[in-house]
Amino acid sequence: MSRIAYVNGRYVPHREAQIHVEDRGYQFADGVYEVCTVRKGVPMEEKGHLDRLERSLREMRIDMPMSRAAISLAMRETIRRNLVEEGIVYLQVTRGVAPRDHPFPTKKVRPALVMTARNSKPHPTPWLEDGVKAIVVPDIRWGRRDIKTVGLLPNCMAKQAARERGAYEAILVDADGVVTEGSSTNVWIVTEGGALVTRPPSNAILNGVTRLELIELAAAEGLKFEERSFTLEELRRAREVFVTSASSFVMPVTQVDDRPVANGKPGAVAGKLRAAYLRHMDAQVVA
Ligand code: PDD
């Protein structure tokens, strides 16, 4: 089957999908994106992702390329045309095409909207049964990590370092020794005292759509929850560590650098939240 990309209102063969050389996304990373999981052909957490897309665009003073309803339709059509059952749909909006110059164009330019969708394999069983490894790297990113921009080079470098050390994720730590987030995930711990902890939203992290949903699911499960920052020290002493995102769901981390987390086995809280999240996704498929 040949893949299809959505490019500014047209569905084109993936191979031929093109963006202009002077697109500001290409030249300045002047654009934002979203990744939604697809289950049984349905995009998950659509409202949360579209809310965040609108927010990112507003913060960057880029117009919505079209209405939410039209974006939603195009997203579903991209999923359908690519026969995606279980996978992801990717959506990117850039400021558009203009002669290269740092300030935003003075003439009105049309934002560029691109979407792709593909099937992906389920998480390998050992990742869930044994947990995954994470490494720790300094967070060298800019000060507006709440905006989901395509300026991901520090994230890519951190993820590459993780891969080179056989790890699933890189946990980013700021100059004060405080954990910010993962290179493409939010980070959670269960403390020695049994409290579930993740950072509050701020300019320091991306406010994950998965994160927001899990806070609600944790409350429904009656878990003791604290929304606060935590240090790398505290993470190293934690009973559980896990990371969350649209593509990881809830992924238990059982090794950080060369040390096991607690007894080196995935914890009960991560297991409970992952199961709750899977049920929550199933409910969106039938809804
Ligand atoms: N990443 N933090 C960062 C830096 C991220 O890039 C992501 C998502 C998250 C989790 O957000 P959400 O729960 O909305 O997926 C946190 C996506 C999956 C990506 O870049 O592929």
PDB file of N, CA, C and O in Angstrom, residues 153-203:
ATOM      1  N   LEU A 153      15.772  19.835  18.254  1.00  0.00           N
ATOM      2  CA  LEU A 153      17.134  19.313  18.167  1.00  0.00           C
ATOM      3  C   LEU A 153      17.704  18.848  19.515  1.00  0.00           C
ATOM      4  O   LEU A 153      18.255  17.741  19.585  1.00  0.00           O
ATOM      5  N   PRO A 154      17.546  19.630  20.589  1.00  0.00           N
ATOM      6  CA  PRO A 154      18.067  19.112  21.874  1.00  0.00           C
ATOM      7  C   PRO A 154      17.385  17.813  22.300  1.00  0.00           C
ATOM      8  O   PRO A 154      18.026  16.932  22.876  1.00  0.00           O
ATOM      9  N   ASN A 155      16.088  17.702  21.991  1.00  0.00           N
ATOM     10  CA  ASN A 155      15.367  16.464  22.313  1.00  0.00           C
ATOM     11  C   ASN A 155      15.926  15.305  21.494  1.00  0.00           C
ATOM     12  O   ASN A 155      16.097  14.195  21.998  1.00  0.00           O
ATOM     13  N   CYS A 156      16.187  15.563  20.200  1.00  0.00           N
ATOM     14  CA  CYS A 156      16.730  14.505  19.333  1.00  0.00           C
ATOM     15  C   CYS A 156      18.111  14.069  19.821  1.00  0.00           C
ATOM     16  O   CYS A 156      18.427  12.878  19.843  1.00  0.00           O
ATOM     17  N   MET A 157      18.929  15.052  20.240  1.00  0.00           N
ATOM     18  CA  MET A 157      20.280  14.719  20.725  1.00  0.00           C
ATOM     19  C   MET A 157      20.197  13.895  22.008  1.00  0.00           C
ATOM     20  O   MET A 157      20.959  12.938  22.195  1.00  0.00           O
ATOM     21  N   ALA A 158      19.267  14.250  22.873  1.00  0.00           N
ATOM     22  CA  ALA A 158      19.096  13.492  24.121  1.00  0.00           C
ATOM     23  C   ALA A 158      18.628  12.075  23.819  1.00  0.00           C
ATOM     24  O   ALA A 158      19.122  11.096  24.395  1.00  0.00           O
ATOM     25  N   LYS A 159      17.666  11.950  22.885  1.00  0.00           N
ATOM     26  CA  LYS A 159      17.153  10.611  22.545  1.00  0.00           C
ATOM     27  C   LYS A 159      18.248   9.777  21.892  1.00  0.00           C
ATOM     28  O   LYS A 159      18.360   8.568  22.145  1.00  0.00           O
ATOM     29  N   GLN A 160      19.065  10.416  21.061  1.00  0.00           N
ATOM     30  CA  GLN A 160      20.167   9.694  20.416  1.00  0.00           C
ATOM     31  C   GLN A 160      21.153   9.172  21.470  1.00  0.00           C
ATOM     32  O   GLN A 160      21.607   8.031  21.390  1.00  0.00           O
ATOM     33  N   ALA A 161      21.447  10.019  22.463  1.00  0.00           N
ATOM     34  CA  ALA A 161      22.350   9.587  23.553  1.00  0.00           C
ATOM     35  C   ALA A 161      21.741   8.377  24.258  1.00  0.00           C
ATOM     36  O   ALA A 161      22.442   7.416  24.597  1.00  0.00           O
ATOM     37  N   ALA A 162      20.423   8.410  24.458  1.00  0.00           N
ATOM     38  CA  ALA A 162      19.739   7.278  25.094  1.00  0.00           C
ATOM     39  C   ALA A 162      19.922   6.013  24.249  1.00  0.00           C
ATOM     40  O   ALA A 162      20.308   4.958  24.756  1.00  0.00           O
ATOM     41  N   ARG A 163      19.646   6.132  22.954  1.00  0.00           N
ATOM     42  CA  ARG A 163      19.766   4.957  22.076  1.00  0.00           C
ATOM     43  C   ARG A 163      21.174   4.397  22.111  1.00  0.00           C
ATOM     44  O   ARG A 163      21.380   3.183  22.143  1.00  0.00           O
ATOM     45  N   GLU A 164      22.170   5.292  22.090  1.00  0.00           N
ATOM     46  CA  GLU A 164      23.564   4.828  22.068  1.00  0.00           C
ATOM     47  C   GLU A 164      23.950   4.123  23.358  1.00  0.00           C
ATOM     48  O   GLU A 164      24.912   3.371  23.391  1.00  0.00           O
ATOM     49  N   ARG A 165      23.184   4.377  24.408  1.00  0.00           N
ATOM     50  CA  ARG A 165      23.459   3.686  25.682  1.00  0.00           C
ATOM     51  C   ARG A 165      22.400   2.629  25.972  1.00  0.00           C
ATOM     52  O   ARG A 165      22.236   2.204  27.119  1.00  0.00           O
ATOM     53  N   GLY A 166      21.701   2.205  24.931  1.00  0.00           N
ATOM     54  CA  GLY A 166      20.733   1.114  25.069  1.00  0.00           C
ATOM     55  C   GLY A 166      19.529   1.483  25.905  1.00  0.00           C
ATOM     56  O   GLY A 166      18.900   0.608  26.511  1.00  0.00           O
ATOM     57  N   ALA A 167      19.185   2.774  25.948  1.00  0.00           N
ATOM     58  CA  ALA A 167      18.067   3.212  26.788  1.00  0.00           C
ATOM     59  C   ALA A 167      16.882   3.650  25.936  1.00  0.00           C
ATOM     60  O   ALA A 167      17.033   4.068  24.785  1.00  0.00           O
ATOM     61  N   TYR A 168      15.705   3.565  26.530  1.00  0.00           N
ATOM     62  CA  TYR A 168      14.462   3.941  25.872  1.00  0.00           C
ATOM     63  C   TYR A 168      14.292   5.448  25.869  1.00  0.00           C
ATOM     64  O   TYR A 168      13.803   6.034  24.906  1.00  0.00           O
ATOM     65  N   GLU A 169      14.652   6.080  26.991  1.00  0.00           N
ATOM     66  CA  GLU A 169      14.371   7.508  27.127  1.00  0.00           C
ATOM     67  C   GLU A 169      15.529   8.214  27.829  1.00  0.00           C
ATOM     68  O   GLU A 169      16.311   7.591  28.563  1.00  0.00           O
ATOM     69  N   ALA A 170      15.632   9.520  27.571  1.00  0.00           N
ATOM     70  CA  ALA A 170      16.575  10.376  28.294  1.00  0.00           C
ATOM     71  C   ALA A 170      15.758  11.269  29.218  1.00  0.00           C
ATOM     72  O   ALA A 170      14.832  11.952  28.773  1.00  0.00           O
ATOM     73  N   ILE A 171      16.087  11.228  30.500  1.00  0.00           N
ATOM     74  CA  ILE A 171      15.430  12.096  31.487  1.00  0.00           C
ATOM     75  C   ILE A 171      16.254  13.377  31.587  1.00  0.00           C
ATOM     76  O   ILE A 171      17.467  13.331  31.797  1.00  0.00           O
ATOM     77  N   LEU A 172      15.589  14.515  31.403  1.00  0.00           N
ATOM     78  CA  LEU A 172      16.278  15.803  31.354  1.00  0.00           C
ATOM     79  C   LEU A 172      16.262  16.456  32.732  1.00  0.00           C
ATOM     80  O   LEU A 172      15.220  16.480  33.397  1.00  0.00           O
ATOM     81  N   VAL A 173      17.410  16.961  33.129  1.00  0.00           N
ATOM     82  CA  VAL A 173      17.562  17.547  34.470  1.00  0.00           C
ATOM     83  C   VAL A 173      18.132  18.954  34.326  1.00  0.00           C
ATOM     84  O   VAL A 173      19.086  19.164  33.573  1.00  0.00           O
ATOM     85  N   ASP A 174      17.539  19.914  35.048  1.00  0.00           N
ATOM     86  CA  ASP A 174      17.990  21.303  34.905  1.00  0.00           C
ATOM     87  C   ASP A 174      19.234  21.575  35.747  1.00  0.00           C
ATOM     88  O   ASP A 174      19.739  20.688  36.463  1.00  0.00           O
ATOM     89  N   ALA A 175      19.716  22.817  35.708  1.00  0.00           N
ATOM     90  CA  ALA A 175      20.981  23.172  36.363  1.00  0.00           C
ATOM     91  C   ALA A 175      20.906  23.019  37.880  1.00  0.00           C
ATOM     92  O   ALA A 175      21.941  22.879  38.546  1.00  0.00           O
ATOM     93  N   ASP A 176      19.688  23.034  38.445  1.00  0.00           N
ATOM     94  CA  ASP A 176      19.535  22.876  39.898  1.00  0.00           C
ATOM     95  C   ASP A 176      19.341  21.418  40.315  1.00  0.00           C
ATOM     96  O   ASP A 176      19.005  21.142  41.475  1.00  0.00           O
ATOM     97  N   GLY A 177      19.467  20.502  39.368  1.00  0.00           N
ATOM     98  CA  GLY A 177      19.293  19.090  39.717  1.00  0.00           C
ATOM     99  C   GLY A 177      17.837  18.678  39.793  1.00  0.00           C
ATOM    100  O   GLY A 177      17.508  17.628  40.369  1.00  0.00           O
ATOM    101  N   VAL A 178      16.948  19.503  39.198  1.00  0.00           N
ATOM    102  CA  VAL A 178      15.514  19.190  39.212  1.00  0.00           C
ATOM    103  C   VAL A 178      15.137  18.552  37.878  1.00  0.00           C
ATOM    104  O   VAL A 178      15.574  19.006  36.808  1.00  0.00           O
ATOM    105  N   VAL A 179      14.343  17.494  37.938  1.00  0.00           N
ATOM    106  CA  VAL A 179      13.907  16.792  36.731  1.00  0.00           C
ATOM    107  C   VAL A 179      12.878  17.670  36.001  1.00  0.00           C
ATOM    108  O   VAL A 179      11.947  18.182  36.635  1.00  0.00           O
ATOM    109  N   THR A 180      13.081  17.867  34.696  1.00  0.00           N
ATOM    110  CA  THR A 180      12.049  18.582  33.939  1.00  0.00           C
ATOM    111  C   THR A 180      11.095  17.555  33.326  1.00  0.00           C
ATOM    112  O   THR A 180       9.978  17.395  33.792  1.00  0.00           O
ATOM    113  N   GLU A 181      11.545  16.835  32.305  1.00  0.00           N
ATOM    114  CA  GLU A 181      10.701  15.821  31.663  1.00  0.00           C
ATOM    115  C   GLU A 181      11.602  14.895  30.872  1.00  0.00           C
ATOM    116  O   GLU A 181      12.825  14.995  30.957  1.00  0.00           O
ATOM    117  N   GLY A 182      11.012  13.995  30.082  1.00  0.00           N
ATOM    118  CA  GLY A 182      11.809  13.152  29.205  1.00  0.00           C
ATOM    119  C   GLY A 182      12.000  13.857  27.870  1.00  0.00           C
ATOM    120  O   GLY A 182      11.372  14.891  27.614  1.00  0.00           O
ATOM    121  N   SER A 183      12.855  13.304  26.994  1.00  0.00           N
ATOM    122  CA  SER A 183      13.091  13.957  25.701  1.00  0.00           C
ATOM    123  C   SER A 183      11.811  13.993  24.867  1.00  0.00           C
ATOM    124  O   SER A 183      11.624  14.896  24.054  1.00  0.00           O
ATOM    125  N   SER A 184      10.898  13.036  25.064  1.00  0.00           N
ATOM    126  CA  SER A 184       9.598  13.093  24.383  1.00  0.00           C
ATOM    127  C   SER A 184       8.484  12.528  25.276  1.00  0.00           C
ATOM    128  O   SER A 184       7.505  11.972  24.774  1.00  0.00           O
ATOM    129  N   THR A 185       8.658  12.694  26.578  1.00  0.00           N
ATOM    130  CA  THR A 185       7.683  12.153  27.537  1.00  0.00           C
ATOM    131  C   THR A 185       7.642  13.037  28.788  1.00  0.00           C
ATOM    132  O   THR A 185       8.559  13.821  29.020  1.00  0.00           O
ATOM    133  N   ASN A 186       6.603  12.894  29.581  1.00  0.00           N
ATOM    134  CA  ASN A 186       6.592  13.458  30.933  1.00  0.00           C
ATOM    135  C   ASN A 186       7.069  12.387  31.905  1.00  0.00           C
ATOM    136  O   ASN A 186       6.889  11.193  31.661  1.00  0.00           O
ATOM    137  N   VAL A 187       7.693  12.825  33.005  1.00  0.00           N
ATOM    138  CA  VAL A 187       8.275  11.895  33.980  1.00  0.00           C
ATOM    139  C   VAL A 187       7.476  11.929  35.280  1.00  0.00           C
ATOM    140  O   VAL A 187       7.083  13.003  35.743  1.00  0.00           O
ATOM    141  N   TRP A 188       7.245  10.760  35.828  1.00  0.00           N
ATOM    142  CA  TRP A 188       6.501  10.593  37.080  1.00  0.00           C
ATOM    143  C   TRP A 188       7.316   9.715  38.017  1.00  0.00           C
ATOM    144  O   TRP A 188       8.061   8.836  37.562  1.00  0.00           O
ATOM    145  N   ILE A 189       7.133   9.949  39.321  1.00  0.00           N
ATOM    146  CA  ILE A 189       7.712   9.016  40.301  1.00  0.00           C
ATOM    147  C   ILE A 189       6.634   8.623  41.309  1.00  0.00           C
ATOM    148  O   ILE A 189       5.630   9.326  41.475  1.00  0.00           O
ATOM    149  N   VAL A 190       6.879   7.491  41.971  1.00  0.00           N
ATOM    150  CA  VAL A 190       6.144   7.157  43.185  1.00  0.00           C
ATOM    151  C   VAL A 190       7.182   7.212  44.292  1.00  0.00           C
ATOM    152  O   VAL A 190       8.201   6.504  44.230  1.00  0.00           O
ATOM    153  N   THR A 191       6.965   8.105  45.258  1.00  0.00           N
ATOM    154  CA  THR A 191       7.984   8.366  46.287  1.00  0.00           C
ATOM    155  C   THR A 191       8.111   7.183  47.254  1.00  0.00           C
ATOM    156  O   THR A 191       7.245   6.300  47.299  1.00  0.00           O
ATOM    157  N   GLU A 192       9.137   7.282  48.067  1.00  0.00           N
ATOM    158  CA  GLU A 192       9.326   6.272  49.115  1.00  0.00           C
ATOM    159  C   GLU A 192       8.085   6.173  49.998  1.00  0.00           C
ATOM    160  O   GLU A 192       7.731   5.106  50.473  1.00  0.00           O
ATOM    161  N   GLY A 193       7.418   7.330  50.171  1.00  0.00           N
ATOM    162  CA  GLY A 193       6.210   7.359  51.001  1.00  0.00           C
ATOM    163  C   GLY A 193       4.945   6.927  50.251  1.00  0.00           C
ATOM    164  O   GLY A 193       3.854   6.944  50.826  1.00  0.00           O
ATOM    165  N   GLY A 194       5.079   6.599  48.965  1.00  0.00           N
ATOM    166  CA  GLY A 194       3.928   6.085  48.216  1.00  0.00           C
ATOM    167  C   GLY A 194       3.097   7.136  47.495  1.00  0.00           C
ATOM    168  O   GLY A 194       2.013   6.834  47.001  1.00  0.00           O
ATOM    169  N   ALA A 195       3.605   8.385  47.392  1.00  0.00           N
ATOM    170  CA  ALA A 195       2.832   9.412  46.667  1.00  0.00           C
ATOM    171  C   ALA A 195       3.238   9.430  45.194  1.00  0.00           C
ATOM    172  O   ALA A 195       4.428   9.338  44.857  1.00  0.00           O
ATOM    173  N   LEU A 196       2.237   9.579  44.352  1.00  0.00           N
ATOM    174  CA  LEU A 196       2.465   9.723  42.913  1.00  0.00           C
ATOM    175  C   LEU A 196       2.774  11.200  42.659  1.00  0.00           C
ATOM    176  O   LEU A 196       2.005  12.077  43.075  1.00  0.00           O
ATOM    177  N   VAL A 197       3.889  11.468  41.964  1.00  0.00           N
ATOM    178  CA  VAL A 197       4.321  12.865  41.785  1.00  0.00           C
ATOM    179  C   VAL A 197       4.680  13.134  40.330  1.00  0.00           C
ATOM    180  O   VAL A 197       5.371  12.334  39.690  1.00  0.00           O
ATOM    181  N   THR A 198       4.208  14.266  39.805  1.00  0.00           N
ATOM    182  CA  THR A 198       4.705  14.767  38.526  1.00  0.00           C
ATOM    183  C   THR A 198       4.707  16.287  38.588  1.00  0.00           C
ATOM    184  O   THR A 198       4.005  16.890  39.400  1.00  0.00           O
ATOM    185  N   ARG A 199       5.504  16.915  37.732  1.00  0.00           N
ATOM    186  CA  ARG A 199       5.664  18.377  37.770  1.00  0.00           C
ATOM    187  C   ARG A 199       4.399  19.104  37.352  1.00  0.00           C
ATOM    188  O   ARG A 199       3.701  18.646  36.453  1.00  0.00           O
ATOM    189  N   PRO A 200       4.151  20.264  37.924  1.00  0.00           N
ATOM    190  CA  PRO A 200       3.035  21.085  37.438  1.00  0.00           C
ATOM    191  C   PRO A 200       3.376  21.686  36.075  1.00  0.00           C
ATOM    192  O   PRO A 200       4.558  21.849  35.763  1.00  0.00           O
ATOM    193  N   PRO A 201       2.366  22.033  35.284  1.00  0.00           N
ATOM    194  CA  PRO A 201       2.660  22.666  33.998  1.00  0.00           C
ATOM    195  C   PRO A 201       3.294  24.044  34.216  1.00  0.00           C
ATOM    196  O   PRO A 201       2.946  24.742  35.160  1.00  0.00           O
ATOM    197  N   SER A 202       4.248  24.385  33.365  1.00  0.00           N
ATOM    198  CA  SER A 202       4.931  25.686  33.411  1.00  0.00           C
ATOM    199  C   SER A 202       5.667  25.810  32.084  1.00  0.00           C
ATOM    200  O   SER A 202       5.550  24.934  31.230  1.00  0.00           O
ATOM    201  N   ASN A 203       6.474  26.868  31.957  1.00  0.00           N
ATOM    202  CA  ASN A 203       7.276  27.007  30.736  1.00  0.00           C
ATOM    203  C   ASN A 203       8.386  25.958  30.648  1.00  0.00           C
ATOM    204  O   ASN A 203       9.031  25.818  29.623  1.00  0.00           O
TER     205      ASN A 203
END
